XYZ file of C-alpha atoms in Angstrom:
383
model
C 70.881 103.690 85.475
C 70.568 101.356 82.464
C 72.802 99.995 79.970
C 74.271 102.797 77.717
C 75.588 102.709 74.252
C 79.179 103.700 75.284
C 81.149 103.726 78.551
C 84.432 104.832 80.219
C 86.070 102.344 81.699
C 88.862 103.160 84.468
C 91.400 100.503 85.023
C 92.877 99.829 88.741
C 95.381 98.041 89.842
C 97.040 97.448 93.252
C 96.662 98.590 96.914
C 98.021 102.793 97.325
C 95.457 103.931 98.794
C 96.955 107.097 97.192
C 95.651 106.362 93.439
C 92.369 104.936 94.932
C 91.923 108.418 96.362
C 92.380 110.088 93.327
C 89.666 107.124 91.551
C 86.969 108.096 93.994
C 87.491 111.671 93.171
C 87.473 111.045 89.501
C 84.775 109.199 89.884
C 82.843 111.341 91.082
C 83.536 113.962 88.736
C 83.338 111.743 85.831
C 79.407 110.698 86.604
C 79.091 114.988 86.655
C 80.068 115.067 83.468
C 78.724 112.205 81.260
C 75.327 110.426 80.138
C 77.240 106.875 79.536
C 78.369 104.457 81.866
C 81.363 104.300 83.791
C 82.875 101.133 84.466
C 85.536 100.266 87.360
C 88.440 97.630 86.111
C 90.255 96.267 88.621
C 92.928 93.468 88.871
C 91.878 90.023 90.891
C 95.695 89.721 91.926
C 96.001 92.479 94.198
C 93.322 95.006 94.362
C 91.788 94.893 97.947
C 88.109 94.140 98.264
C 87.488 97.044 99.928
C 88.062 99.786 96.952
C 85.859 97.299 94.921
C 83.180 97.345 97.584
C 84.187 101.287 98.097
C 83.753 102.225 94.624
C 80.462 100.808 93.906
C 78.224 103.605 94.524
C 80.206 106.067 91.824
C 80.154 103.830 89.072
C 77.694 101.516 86.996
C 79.473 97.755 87.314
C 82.688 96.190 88.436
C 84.463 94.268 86.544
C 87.180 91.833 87.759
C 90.432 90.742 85.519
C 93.302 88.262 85.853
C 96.049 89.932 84.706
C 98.817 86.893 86.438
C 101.896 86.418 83.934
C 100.535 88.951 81.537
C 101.263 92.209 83.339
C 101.806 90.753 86.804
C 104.839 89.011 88.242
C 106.458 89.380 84.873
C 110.474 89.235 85.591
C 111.355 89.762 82.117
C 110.183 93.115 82.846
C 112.020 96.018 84.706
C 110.222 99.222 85.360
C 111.431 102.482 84.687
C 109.371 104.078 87.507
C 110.236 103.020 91.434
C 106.586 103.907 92.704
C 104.660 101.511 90.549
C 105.387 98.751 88.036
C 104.900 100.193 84.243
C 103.978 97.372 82.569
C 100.568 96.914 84.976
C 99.568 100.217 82.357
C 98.981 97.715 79.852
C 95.974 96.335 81.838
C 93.694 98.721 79.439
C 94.005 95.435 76.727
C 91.723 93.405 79.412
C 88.296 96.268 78.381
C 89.015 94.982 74.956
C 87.707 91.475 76.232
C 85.266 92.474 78.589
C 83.210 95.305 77.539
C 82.051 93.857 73.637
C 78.762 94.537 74.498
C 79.479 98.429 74.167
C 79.765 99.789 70.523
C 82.913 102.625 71.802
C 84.939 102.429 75.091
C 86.292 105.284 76.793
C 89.623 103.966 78.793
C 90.661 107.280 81.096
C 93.194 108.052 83.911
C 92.050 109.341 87.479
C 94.514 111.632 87.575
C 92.497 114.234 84.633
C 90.522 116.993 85.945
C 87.349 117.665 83.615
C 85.990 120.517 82.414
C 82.381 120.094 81.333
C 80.274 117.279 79.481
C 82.957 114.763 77.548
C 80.163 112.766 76.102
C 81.562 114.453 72.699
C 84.278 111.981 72.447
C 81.959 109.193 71.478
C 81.658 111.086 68.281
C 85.592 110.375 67.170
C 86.988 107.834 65.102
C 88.609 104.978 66.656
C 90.549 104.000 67.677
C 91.985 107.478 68.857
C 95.179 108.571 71.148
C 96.755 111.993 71.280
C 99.924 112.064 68.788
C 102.130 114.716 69.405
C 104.103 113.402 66.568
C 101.445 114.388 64.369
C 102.854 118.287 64.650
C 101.364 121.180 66.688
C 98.831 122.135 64.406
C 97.350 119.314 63.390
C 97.000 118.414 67.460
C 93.233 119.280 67.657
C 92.584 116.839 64.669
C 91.311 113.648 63.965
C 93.239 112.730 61.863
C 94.319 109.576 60.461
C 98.058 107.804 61.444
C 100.080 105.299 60.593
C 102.721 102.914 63.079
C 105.560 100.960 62.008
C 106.019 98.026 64.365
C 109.460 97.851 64.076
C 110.023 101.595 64.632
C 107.469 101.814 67.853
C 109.887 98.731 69.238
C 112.882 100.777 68.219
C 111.845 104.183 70.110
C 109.451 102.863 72.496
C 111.469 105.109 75.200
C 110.441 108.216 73.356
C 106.611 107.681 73.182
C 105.188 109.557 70.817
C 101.641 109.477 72.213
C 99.950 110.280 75.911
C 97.785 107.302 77.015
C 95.801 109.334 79.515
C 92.683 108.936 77.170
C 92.079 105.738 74.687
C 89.283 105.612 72.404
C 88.588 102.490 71.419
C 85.637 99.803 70.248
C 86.327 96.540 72.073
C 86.690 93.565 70.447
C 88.102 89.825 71.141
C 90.406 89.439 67.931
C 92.281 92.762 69.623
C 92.371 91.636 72.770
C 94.326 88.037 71.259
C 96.533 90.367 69.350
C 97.564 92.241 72.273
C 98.160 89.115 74.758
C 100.600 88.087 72.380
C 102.269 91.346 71.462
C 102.530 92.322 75.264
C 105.781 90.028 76.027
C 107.351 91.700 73.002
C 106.925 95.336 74.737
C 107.879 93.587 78.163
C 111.244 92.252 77.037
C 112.141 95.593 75.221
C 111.572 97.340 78.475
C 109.742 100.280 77.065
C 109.541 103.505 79.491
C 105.303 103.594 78.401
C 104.692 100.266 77.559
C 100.493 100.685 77.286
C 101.786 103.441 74.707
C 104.073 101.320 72.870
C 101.534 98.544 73.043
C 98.812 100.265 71.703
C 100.693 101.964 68.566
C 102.290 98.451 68.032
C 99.338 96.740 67.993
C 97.181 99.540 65.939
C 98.869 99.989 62.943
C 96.189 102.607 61.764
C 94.723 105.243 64.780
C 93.536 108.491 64.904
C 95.269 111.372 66.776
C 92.017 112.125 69.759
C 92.242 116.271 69.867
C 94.333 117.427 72.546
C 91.226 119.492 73.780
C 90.398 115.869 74.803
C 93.659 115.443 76.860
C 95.817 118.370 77.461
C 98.788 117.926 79.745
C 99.735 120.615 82.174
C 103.046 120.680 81.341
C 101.613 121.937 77.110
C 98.990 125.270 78.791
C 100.889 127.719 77.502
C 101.067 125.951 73.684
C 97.266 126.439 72.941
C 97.494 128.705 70.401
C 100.398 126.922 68.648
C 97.003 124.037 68.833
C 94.646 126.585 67.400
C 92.896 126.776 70.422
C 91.943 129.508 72.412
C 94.753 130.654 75.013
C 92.570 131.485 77.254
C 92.070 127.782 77.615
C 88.132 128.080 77.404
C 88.111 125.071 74.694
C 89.970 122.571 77.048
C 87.715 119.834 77.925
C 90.465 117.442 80.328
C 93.301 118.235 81.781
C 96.259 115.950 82.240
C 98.420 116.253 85.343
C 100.696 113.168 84.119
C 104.382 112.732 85.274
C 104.314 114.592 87.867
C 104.588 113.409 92.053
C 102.065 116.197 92.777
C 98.503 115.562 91.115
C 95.912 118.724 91.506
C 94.903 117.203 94.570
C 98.041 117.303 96.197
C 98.122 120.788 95.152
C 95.053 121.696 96.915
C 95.679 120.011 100.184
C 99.075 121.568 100.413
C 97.188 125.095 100.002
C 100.868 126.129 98.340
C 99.053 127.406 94.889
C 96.612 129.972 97.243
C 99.444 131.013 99.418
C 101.905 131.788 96.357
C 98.886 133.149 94.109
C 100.772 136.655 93.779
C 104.015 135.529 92.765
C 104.778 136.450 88.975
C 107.089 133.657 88.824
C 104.289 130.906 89.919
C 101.221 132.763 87.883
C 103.588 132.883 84.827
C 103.311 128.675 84.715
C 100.096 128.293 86.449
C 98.365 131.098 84.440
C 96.174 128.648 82.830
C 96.866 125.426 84.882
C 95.330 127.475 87.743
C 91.837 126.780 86.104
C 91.766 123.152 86.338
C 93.316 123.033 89.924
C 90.675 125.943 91.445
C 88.130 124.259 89.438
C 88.313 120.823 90.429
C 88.492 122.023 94.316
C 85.673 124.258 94.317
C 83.194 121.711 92.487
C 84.687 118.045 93.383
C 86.613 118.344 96.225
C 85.035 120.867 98.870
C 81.574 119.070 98.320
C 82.989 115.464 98.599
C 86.049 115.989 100.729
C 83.899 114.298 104.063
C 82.325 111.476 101.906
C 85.368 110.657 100.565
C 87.800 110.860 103.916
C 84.774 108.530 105.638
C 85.320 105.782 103.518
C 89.352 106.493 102.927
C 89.247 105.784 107.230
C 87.171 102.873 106.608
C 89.316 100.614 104.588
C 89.987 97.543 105.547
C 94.396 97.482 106.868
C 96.321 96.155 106.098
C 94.485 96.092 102.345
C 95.894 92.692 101.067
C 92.374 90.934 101.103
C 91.417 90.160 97.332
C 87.813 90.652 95.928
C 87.904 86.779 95.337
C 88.518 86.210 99.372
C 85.070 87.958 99.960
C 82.893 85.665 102.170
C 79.840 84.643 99.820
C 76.764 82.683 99.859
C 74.999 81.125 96.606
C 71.034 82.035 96.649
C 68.650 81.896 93.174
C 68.599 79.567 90.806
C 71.568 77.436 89.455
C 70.345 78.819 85.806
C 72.445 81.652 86.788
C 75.702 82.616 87.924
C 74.974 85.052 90.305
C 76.162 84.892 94.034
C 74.792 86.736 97.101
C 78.042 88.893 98.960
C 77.796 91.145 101.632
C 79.531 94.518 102.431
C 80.928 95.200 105.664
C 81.690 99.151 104.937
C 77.785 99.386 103.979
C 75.932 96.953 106.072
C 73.615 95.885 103.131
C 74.593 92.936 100.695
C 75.124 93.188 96.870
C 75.139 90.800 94.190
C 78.260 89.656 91.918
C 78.636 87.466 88.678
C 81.360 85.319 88.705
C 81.210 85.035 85.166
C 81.069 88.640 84.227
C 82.546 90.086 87.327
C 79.355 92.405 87.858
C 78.158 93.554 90.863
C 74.994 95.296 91.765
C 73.285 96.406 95.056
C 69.800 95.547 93.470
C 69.003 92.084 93.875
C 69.432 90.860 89.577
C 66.360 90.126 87.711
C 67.570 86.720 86.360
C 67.330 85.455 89.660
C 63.751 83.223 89.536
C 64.195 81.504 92.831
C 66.201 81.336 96.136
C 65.371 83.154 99.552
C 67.733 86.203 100.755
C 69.600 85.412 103.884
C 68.498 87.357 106.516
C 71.309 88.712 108.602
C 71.686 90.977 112.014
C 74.822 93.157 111.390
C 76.461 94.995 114.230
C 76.839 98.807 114.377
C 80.257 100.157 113.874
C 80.710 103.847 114.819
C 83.523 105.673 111.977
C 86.339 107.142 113.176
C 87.585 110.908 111.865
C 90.946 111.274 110.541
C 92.340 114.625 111.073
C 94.071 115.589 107.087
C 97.321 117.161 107.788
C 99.454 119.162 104.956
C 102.853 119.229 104.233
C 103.895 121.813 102.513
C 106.387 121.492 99.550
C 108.016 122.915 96.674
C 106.336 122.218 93.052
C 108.899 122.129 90.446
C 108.271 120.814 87.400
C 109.371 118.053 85.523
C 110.796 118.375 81.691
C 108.527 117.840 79.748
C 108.082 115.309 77.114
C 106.187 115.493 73.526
């Protein structure tokens, strides 16, 4: 695939091998559904090499980021969820500096389920969030907003936006303005801090259509959106602030067994579609692939991308170095300027031989999946 106009880029951080399920699922889906490229973020501090190796064949590049003192190991900071630190959600500020070279940027979640073709998005003003403060019917809208900097600091443990989706046209003077605005969101100890950050920062946005970013907890509230309840306009749906994603849903196999229940189907009338959907076209097919390489990664996952084993070929007119992957017996090549990696050997390469070497066979072990069945209850939800 070549370089396209616009891409999605999906930001990672840390080692739960958890959210890195759900990325290689999104992933998937996400190349199913779009024409653009799709680029995998990750943080140099403590992303294992192996999702970065892992990921590879779902997405167009890899792109490496420090994010040390700015999101990481920041004490001023203290999160308001236990399972991961908040404030590593502001990490979406690092496509502003490394993706210039695309006119819009796409920054998603892995844990959306999509509907169809979302290439549409690319056709929206920037930069866009969903702004449920923008009232009900104007939701679907692209319409234009307004922050106050000293309000969004005020309330930033109400968030009146959902950062699921970010529409957004990189640039370097944003990316400056964010580095120096992000200590001012850490030290209030905002509940969304990337939300905060990004209406602090972008005094004028545009609210992206909720048809772009619904969250399951809002399916019964289309028409109040003047979309179709039947839900056949939603594009993504959001499972956000919630302990059970729609793939824990599926593996537990509680949705099917309770499918007759009035008291179930009368919340999961419509956020049945998304869940049934998503297993029947991403999961069943990919379940094996993905549970293959899910057994294969490296443990205990605290090796870095940067402690890969590598060896310089080509010429020294280029950055690129010569890196080989374990997991896929065949090497790849990364930039250490640009953080891009490619299996095909990089046409800027005018000299250098390629290292010939004899890699053992390693037989993959099966993992059994077990289920554990559990009550879903949602959470209140929040506007």
């Amino acid at each position: 695939m070549s370089k396209t106009e616009n891409a999605f880029a999906v930001i990672h951080f840390g080692s739960n091998v958890k959210y890195f399920e759900l990325e290689l699922y999104f992933c998937i889906m996400l190349r199913q559904n779009t024409s653009q490229n799709i680029i995998y973020m990750y943080s140099e501090t403590d992303t294992p090499a192996s999702f970065v190796e892992q990921i590879k064949p779902f997405v167009y590049k890899t792109i490496g980021f420090n994010d040390q003192g700015i999101t990481y190991n920041v004490t001023a900071f203290e999160s308001k969820y236990t399972s991961f630190n908040t404030l590593r959600t502001c990490d979406f500020i690092f496509a502003y500096k490394f993706l210039t070279n695309y006119k819009k940027v796409c920054i998603i979640e892995s844990d959306l389920v999509l509907m169809g073709n979302i290439d549409s998005i690319f056709q929206l003003n920037t930069p866009s969030i969903v702004c449920y403060k923008c009232g009900e019917a104007n939701l679907n809208k692209n319409l234009r907003y307004t922050s106050d900097k000293e309000q969004i600091i005020q309330d930033c443990d109400n968030s009146g936006v959902n950062g699921g989706i970010m529409l957004i046209e990189p640039s370097i003077q944003l990316f400056d303005e964010y580095i120096k605005a992000v200590p001012i969101i850490a030290n209030r100890g905002c509940k969304y801090p990337n939300e905060a950050l990004f209406e602090y920062v972008n005094n004028v946005y545009y609210n992206l259509p909720v048809k772009y970013n619904l969250s399951h907890y809002h399916t019964l509230r289309l028409s109040q959106y003047g979309l179709n309840p039947d839900g056949r306009d939603i594009l993504v749906y959001h499972f956000n602030e919630t302990d059970f994603k729609h793939l824990d849903i599926i593996k537990d196999g509680w949705l099917k067994a309770n499918i007759n229940d009035p008291k179930v189907m009368s919340k999961y009338r419509l956020k049945k579609l998304p869940i049934m959907y998503f297993e029947s076209t991403i999961y069943e097919p990919n379940k094996k692939r993905v549970n293959e390489i899910l057994a294969n990664l490296n443990k205990p996952q605290t090796q870095t991308q940067a402690q890969i084993p590598i060896k310089e070929v080509g010429s020294k007119k280029s950055d690129w170095v010569e890196a080989f992957s374990k997991t896929h017996n065949r090497p790849y090549w990364s930039n250490k300027v640009t953080k891009e990696s490619v299996w095909k050997k990089p046409n800027e390469l005018l000299g250098g031989k390629k290292t010939k070497r004899k890699q053992p066979n390693k037989k993959r072990k099966n993992t059994k999946q077990t289920t554990n069945k559990r009550k879903y209850t949602n959470k209140k939800s929040r506007k």
